[in-house]
Short mmCIF file of C-alpha atoms in Angstrom, two decimals:
data_model
loop_
_atom_site.label_atom_id
_atom_site.label_comp_id
_atom_site.label_asym_id
_atom_site.label_seq_id
_atom_site.Cartn_x
_atom_site.Cartn_y
_atom_site.Cartn_z
CA UNK A 594 112.43 138.14 60.89
CA UNK A 595 111.26 137.45 57.40
CA UNK A 596 107.96 135.56 56.36
CA UNK A 597 109.16 132.58 56.28
CA UNK A 598 109.99 132.37 59.72
CA UNK A 599 106.88 133.90 61.71
CA UNK A 600 104.18 131.44 59.13
CA UNK A 601 106.82 128.78 60.48
CA UNK A 602 106.43 130.60 64.02
CA UNK A 603 102.22 130.08 63.18
CA UNK A 604 102.39 127.09 62.56
CA UNK A 605 104.49 125.50 65.42
CA UNK A 606 101.34 127.48 67.71
CA UNK A 607 98.92 125.59 65.96
CA UNK A 608 100.23 122.40 66.55
CA UNK A 609 101.60 122.97 70.53
CA UNK A 610 98.39 124.41 70.62
CA UNK A 611 95.88 121.85 69.24
CA UNK A 612 97.87 118.94 71.24
CA UNK A 613 97.61 121.01 74.45
CA UNK A 614 94.38 121.15 73.90
CA UNK A 615 93.49 116.87 73.06
CA UNK A 616 95.54 116.42 76.13
CA UNK A 617 93.56 119.36 78.11
CA UNK A 618 91.86 116.82 81.45
CA UNK A 619 89.29 119.50 82.59
CA UNK A 620 87.53 122.73 81.50
CA UNK A 621 89.71 124.59 84.48
CA UNK A 622 93.04 123.41 82.45
CA UNK A 623 91.41 123.85 79.22
CA UNK A 624 90.50 127.56 79.89
CA UNK A 625 93.62 128.45 81.15
CA UNK A 626 94.85 127.26 77.71
CA UNK A 627 92.80 129.10 76.18
CA UNK A 628 93.79 132.06 77.59
CA UNK A 629 97.41 131.69 77.44
CA UNK A 630 96.94 131.29 73.49
CA UNK A 631 94.31 133.58 72.14
CA UNK A 632 94.00 136.32 75.27
CA UNK A 633 95.23 139.79 74.75
CA UNK A 634 98.74 138.98 76.02
CA UNK A 635 99.12 135.11 74.57
CA UNK A 636 101.40 133.89 72.82
CA UNK A 637 99.36 134.79 69.52
CA UNK A 638 99.44 138.54 70.19
CA UNK A 639 103.85 138.35 71.30
CA UNK A 640 104.30 136.71 67.37
CA UNK A 641 102.16 138.59 65.81
CA UNK A 642 103.75 141.70 66.56
CA UNK A 643 106.90 140.40 64.11
CA UNK A 644 104.11 141.87 61.95
CA UNK A 645 105.57 145.05 61.46
CA UNK A 646 109.48 144.58 60.82
CA UNK A 647 107.85 142.15 57.22
CA UNK A 648 107.10 144.03 53.93
CA UNK A 649 103.67 146.23 53.30
CA UNK A 650 102.79 143.05 50.73
CA UNK A 651 103.85 139.98 53.15
CA UNK A 652 102.03 141.19 55.47
CA UNK A 653 98.33 139.97 54.26
CA UNK A 654 99.97 136.53 53.76
CA UNK A 655 100.87 136.85 57.14
CA UNK A 656 97.34 138.14 58.16
CA UNK A 657 95.74 135.20 56.70
CA UNK A 658 97.71 132.15 58.69
CA UNK A 659 97.07 134.36 61.83
CA UNK A 660 93.46 134.35 61.16
CA UNK A 661 93.27 129.79 60.04
CA UNK A 662 95.55 129.67 63.56
CA UNK A 663 93.26 131.49 65.53
CA UNK A 664 90.34 129.24 64.07
CA UNK A 665 92.23 126.17 64.35
CA UNK A 666 92.28 126.82 68.07
CA UNK A 667 89.23 128.82 68.74
CA UNK A 668 87.42 124.93 66.78
CA UNK A 669 90.43 122.80 68.49
CA UNK A 670 88.98 124.82 71.96
CA UNK A 671 85.52 124.49 71.39
CA UNK A 672 84.64 120.96 70.30
CA UNK A 673 86.92 119.33 73.20
CA UNK A 674 85.29 122.20 75.91
CA UNK A 675 82.11 120.23 74.62
CA UNK A 676 83.19 116.78 75.34
CA UNK A 677 85.26 117.75 78.98
CA UNK A 678 82.02 120.00 80.02
CA UNK A 679 79.74 116.65 78.85
CA UNK A 680 81.76 114.23 80.75
CA UNK A 681 81.92 116.35 84.11
CA UNK A 682 78.03 117.11 83.80
CA UNK A 683 77.80 113.38 83.72
CA UNK A 684 80.35 112.71 87.01
CA UNK A 685 78.60 115.01 88.69
CA UNK A 686 74.80 113.62 88.36
CA UNK A 687 76.38 110.27 89.37
CA UNK A 688 77.49 110.96 92.43
CA UNK A 689 74.59 113.15 93.40
CA UNK A 690 72.44 110.57 92.48
CA UNK A 691 69.59 110.04 94.88
CA UNK A 692 67.68 106.55 95.19
CA UNK A 693 64.65 107.25 95.77
CA UNK A 694 63.73 103.80 97.41
CA UNK A 695 66.14 103.98 100.22
CA UNK A 696 64.37 105.03 102.83
CA UNK A 697 64.34 109.19 103.89
CA UNK A 698 66.13 110.65 106.68
CA UNK A 699 64.03 110.65 110.32
CA UNK A 700 62.07 113.59 110.79
CA UNK A 701 62.18 114.63 114.09
CA UNK A 702 58.48 115.29 115.03
CA UNK A 703 57.13 116.61 118.63
CA UNK A 704 54.15 115.30 120.48
CA UNK A 705 51.38 116.10 122.35
CA UNK A 706 51.87 118.70 125.87
CA UNK A 707 50.86 115.84 128.12
CA UNK A 708 48.15 117.71 129.11
CA UNK A 709 46.71 117.94 126.22
CA UNK A 710 47.06 114.67 125.71
CA UNK A 711 45.53 113.91 128.42
CA UNK A 712 42.73 115.87 127.34
CA UNK A 713 42.38 113.93 124.64
CA UNK A 714 42.50 110.24 126.01
CA UNK A 715 39.31 111.37 128.50
CA UNK A 716 37.57 112.76 125.51
CA UNK A 717 37.88 110.11 123.41
CA UNK A 718 36.53 108.05 126.24
CA UNK A 719 33.74 110.17 126.75
CA UNK A 720 33.36 110.13 122.78
CA UNK A 721 31.79 106.51 122.61
CA UNK A 722 28.33 107.62 124.49
CA UNK A 723 27.83 110.07 122.75
CA UNK A 724 29.74 113.28 124.51
CA UNK A 725 30.44 116.32 122.14
CA UNK A 726 32.91 118.61 123.21
CA UNK A 727 32.27 122.32 123.81
CA UNK A 728 34.33 125.08 123.99
CA UNK A 729 34.28 128.05 126.19
CA UNK A 730 35.95 131.55 126.88
CA UNK A 731 38.80 131.95 129.47
CA UNK A 732 37.42 135.29 130.29
CA UNK A 733 34.01 135.04 131.60
CA UNK A 734 31.77 136.94 133.57
CA UNK A 735 31.03 137.02 137.14
CA UNK A 736 27.58 136.50 136.86
CA UNK A 737 28.11 133.32 134.79
CA UNK A 738 31.67 132.04 136.65
CA UNK A 739 29.27 131.98 139.71
CA UNK A 740 26.31 133.60 140.12
CA UNK A 741 24.40 131.29 137.33
CA UNK A 742 26.42 128.76 139.22
CA UNK A 743 24.37 128.51 142.81
CA UNK A 744 27.54 131.19 144.24
CA UNK A 745 26.14 134.50 144.91
CA UNK A 746 28.35 137.46 146.20
CA UNK A 747 28.47 136.60 149.95
CA UNK A 748 28.37 132.94 148.82
CA UNK A 749 31.17 131.44 150.99
CA UNK A 750 32.21 129.41 148.28
CA UNK A 751 33.05 131.82 146.57
CA UNK A 752 36.45 131.87 149.28
CA UNK A 753 37.39 127.90 147.66
CA UNK A 754 37.45 129.87 143.88
CA UNK A 755 40.09 132.82 144.24
CA UNK A 756 40.34 133.99 141.04
CA UNK A 757 42.03 136.64 138.70
CA UNK A 758 40.30 139.61 137.06
CA UNK A 759 41.12 142.20 134.46
CA UNK A 760 41.15 145.27 133.15
CA UNK A 761 37.85 145.59 132.34
CA UNK A 762 35.01 145.96 135.16
CA UNK A 763 32.46 142.36 135.37
CA UNK A 764 35.31 140.53 133.87
CA UNK A 765 37.67 137.45 135.09
CA UNK A 766 39.42 134.58 134.38
CA UNK A 767 37.14 131.69 134.52
CA UNK A 768 38.71 129.40 137.57
CA UNK A 769 36.63 126.35 136.90
CA UNK A 770 35.50 125.57 133.35
CA UNK A 771 31.41 124.80 134.63
CA UNK A 772 30.52 128.05 133.26
CA UNK A 773 30.67 126.33 129.77
CA UNK A 774 27.88 124.34 131.15
CA UNK A 775 24.99 127.83 131.84
CA UNK A 776 26.19 128.45 127.40
CA UNK A 777 25.83 124.59 126.39
CA UNK A 778 22.47 124.84 128.30
CA UNK A 779 21.41 128.34 126.65
CA UNK A 780 22.06 127.54 123.47
CA UNK A 781 21.27 123.86 123.05
CA UNK A 782 18.32 122.06 123.78
CA UNK A 783 18.42 118.10 126.03
CA UNK A 784 19.31 115.84 125.75
CA UNK A 785 22.90 117.26 126.26
CA UNK A 786 26.04 115.49 127.15
CA UNK A 787 28.94 117.72 126.11
CA UNK A 788 32.33 118.01 127.19
CA UNK A 789 34.13 120.74 128.35
CA UNK A 790 38.04 121.17 128.31
CA UNK A 791 40.07 124.25 128.61
CA UNK A 792 42.18 126.24 130.97
CA UNK A 793 41.65 127.95 134.53
CA UNK A 794 42.90 130.03 136.06
CA UNK A 795 43.03 130.49 140.20
CA UNK A 796 44.74 133.17 142.85
CA UNK A 797 46.85 130.28 144.32
CA UNK A 798 49.92 129.61 146.24
CA UNK A 799 52.13 127.19 143.36
CA UNK A 800 53.26 123.86 145.20
CA UNK A 801 53.66 120.43 144.65
CA UNK A 802 50.00 120.18 144.10
CA UNK A 803 48.40 123.42 143.34
CA UNK A 804 49.11 125.85 140.32
CA UNK A 805 47.17 129.14 139.54
CA UNK A 806 47.09 127.58 135.69
CA UNK A 807 45.96 124.34 135.07
CA UNK A 808 43.57 122.20 132.84
CA UNK A 809 39.87 120.88 133.29
CA UNK A 810 37.73 118.32 131.45
CA UNK A 811 34.46 118.83 132.83
CA UNK A 812 30.96 117.01 131.33
CA UNK A 813 27.18 117.92 131.52
CA UNK A 814 24.81 115.32 130.92
CA UNK A 815 20.29 116.53 130.79
CA UNK A 816 17.82 114.84 129.77
CA UNK A 817 14.35 113.45 131.17
CA UNK A 818 15.34 110.84 134.02
CA UNK A 819 18.18 110.95 134.17
CA UNK A 820 19.72 109.60 137.94
CA UNK A 821 22.79 109.36 140.10
CA UNK A 822 22.65 106.19 138.59
CA UNK A 823 23.83 106.97 135.04
CA UNK A 824 26.19 109.58 136.55
CA UNK A 825 28.33 106.45 138.76
CA UNK A 826 27.15 104.07 135.77
CA UNK A 827 29.63 106.14 133.13
CA UNK A 828 31.73 107.11 135.62
CA UNK A 829 32.50 103.73 136.26
CA UNK A 830 32.79 102.69 132.10
CA UNK A 831 35.28 105.55 132.66
CA UNK A 832 37.84 104.33 135.15
CA UNK A 833 37.43 100.71 134.06
CA UNK A 834 38.84 102.54 130.30
CA UNK A 835 41.53 104.49 131.91
CA UNK A 836 43.54 102.90 134.79
CA UNK A 837 41.60 98.44 133.78
CA UNK A 838 38.97 97.21 134.15
CA UNK A 839 39.25 95.25 137.00
CA UNK A 840 39.76 98.28 139.01
CA UNK A 841 36.82 99.21 141.97
CA UNK A 842 34.84 102.52 142.28
CA UNK A 843 33.23 104.55 145.02
CA UNK A 844 31.64 107.44 145.61
CA UNK A 845 31.24 109.51 148.42
CA UNK A 846 29.74 112.20 149.82
CA UNK A 847 31.01 116.39 149.19
CA UNK A 848 30.20 118.98 148.02
CA UNK A 849 29.88 121.74 145.29
CA UNK A 850 27.13 124.72 145.57
CA UNK A 851 26.04 124.16 141.70
CA UNK A 852 25.67 120.20 142.38
CA UNK A 853 22.86 118.14 144.81
CA UNK A 854 23.78 115.82 145.79
CA UNK A 855 27.32 116.17 145.43
CA UNK A 856 29.97 113.36 144.96
CA UNK A 857 33.14 112.76 144.82
CA UNK A 858 34.66 109.65 142.31
CA UNK A 859 37.59 107.41 143.90
CA UNK A 860 38.88 104.57 141.96
CA UNK A 861 41.46 101.38 143.68
CA UNK A 862 44.84 102.80 144.48
CA UNK A 863 46.74 102.55 141.57
CA UNK A 864 50.26 101.85 143.95
CA UNK A 865 48.92 99.51 146.57
CA UNK A 866 45.69 97.87 144.85
CA UNK A 867 43.59 98.19 148.08
CA UNK A 868 45.89 97.57 151.18
CA UNK A 869 46.85 100.85 151.79
CA UNK A 870 50.56 102.80 150.88
CA UNK A 871 51.45 106.27 151.51
CA UNK A 872 50.45 107.33 147.30
CA UNK A 873 46.89 106.64 149.18
CA UNK A 874 47.20 107.32 152.37
CA UNK A 875 47.22 104.46 153.36
CA UNK A 876 43.54 104.49 152.29
CA UNK A 877 43.64 101.91 149.39
CA UNK A 878 42.05 104.84 147.63
CA UNK A 879 42.49 107.88 145.20
CA UNK A 880 40.20 110.44 144.18
CA UNK A 881 40.80 111.56 140.56
CA UNK A 882 37.03 113.86 140.37
CA UNK A 883 34.22 115.46 141.68
CA UNK A 884 30.26 115.43 140.59
CA UNK A 885 26.80 115.50 141.77
CA UNK A 886 23.54 116.39 139.98
CA UNK A 887 22.85 119.10 138.68
CA UNK A 888 21.58 121.52 141.25
CA UNK A 889 17.46 122.94 140.05
CA UNK A 890 18.14 126.37 140.27
CA UNK A 891 21.68 125.95 137.77
CA UNK A 892 19.00 124.63 135.19
CA UNK A 893 16.46 127.03 135.90
CA UNK A 894 19.72 129.88 135.07
CA UNK A 895 20.80 127.18 132.16
CA UNK A 896 16.65 128.00 131.22
CA UNK A 897 15.55 124.48 131.77
CA UNK A 898 12.84 123.49 133.44
CA UNK A 899 13.76 121.39 136.45
CA UNK A 900 10.67 119.74 137.09
CA UNK A 901 11.00 118.57 133.46
CA UNK A 902 14.95 117.89 133.20
CA UNK A 903 17.34 115.99 135.85
CA UNK A 904 21.64 116.48 134.81
CA UNK A 905 24.70 115.37 136.32
CA UNK A 906 27.85 117.46 136.00
CA UNK A 907 31.93 116.10 136.40
CA UNK A 908 35.10 117.52 136.54
CA UNK A 909 38.61 116.46 136.74
CA UNK A 910 42.48 117.66 135.75
CA UNK A 911 44.15 115.58 133.08
CA UNK A 912 47.57 116.56 135.49
CA UNK A 913 45.65 114.15 138.11
CA UNK A 914 44.61 111.72 135.70
CA UNK A 915 48.59 111.64 134.37
CA UNK A 916 50.02 112.42 137.69
CA UNK A 917 48.29 109.28 139.28
CA UNK A 918 48.75 107.02 136.12
CA UNK A 919 52.30 107.43 135.77
CA UNK A 920 53.21 107.94 139.00
CA UNK A 921 53.76 111.74 138.91
CA UNK A 922 54.18 113.90 142.03
CA UNK A 923 54.71 117.18 141.06
CA UNK A 924 51.48 119.68 139.06
CA UNK A 925 54.42 122.06 138.38
CA UNK A 926 56.54 119.55 135.91
CA UNK A 927 53.24 119.69 133.65
CA UNK A 928 54.26 123.62 133.51
CA UNK A 929 58.11 124.35 133.47
CA UNK A 930 58.67 122.83 129.58
CA UNK A 931 61.42 120.71 130.78
CA UNK A 932 62.18 118.56 127.83
CA UNK A 933 63.73 115.78 130.46
CA UNK A 934 60.42 115.43 131.47
CA UNK A 935 58.35 115.94 128.76
CA UNK A 936 59.92 114.08 126.05
CA UNK A 937 59.00 111.29 128.36
CA UNK A 938 55.66 110.84 126.79
CA UNK A 939 57.00 111.37 122.81
#
């Protein structure tokens, strides 16, 4: 191989490589062409293998031509690469463009548990009458849970509140939110308007209307001159707000150790409206809560003078309220975490 032939091969390689660079449609094709021409085993290397057959004085000339070819091809690749990468970026930006004016994808949102929702509704109604929500502990001592509520150790009423005890002597899981009454009276001076929602526990056989774990909302109002008429008026307003303005209500005699007198508060049947049906036991009435005037002994245990202050208390189950409003017949549904049931309240 002579100098002229080798030089011509290099020029042909440059022309062919530059033409290939100009015709490359994408970055991948361009990179493949660069490897084919300038790689360690590329076409330029193959041509330069013939340089060893040339006379010594001709070799520098071929080297100069080879360098010029390499620079020309590298320059063409760099320029074409800039163009192709800019085009690819622009195409990607167009394909991934986000229209910020379009509505976003809907996010699946949760909802309050029906028991918690019912407690919120109850609290919102009583808040209009100045009642403030207080929290009290779920683990109580026997003194506060029973004795200060006029239920001494030998009182037969304890059978109604069979409870669950913890390992620490004297402590138990509260059977009602009523111990919160004592805590409020001990920490707050009258006038008192307190609402005590929370979880309660009893040693109960679980069935459609009973559970060993349930929620309760208790209310307490104490001031000078509070009467049973004030209680009746407040509960009437609550019943009308919760179940409808036209619903009739009534008091019936009841019994609780910590109130005297005690009453059961009924509302006109939400199913039949009064004539009587299976839902109300043919009576035309549904009981929604128990209430009464706070017993003087309980006021004394709370640190208040029963000669000066009077008050009333009431307690209801939020699950019971939901069951009445929505025709739910089984209390266990509230604690089973069945989405088929819970999503109906979304």
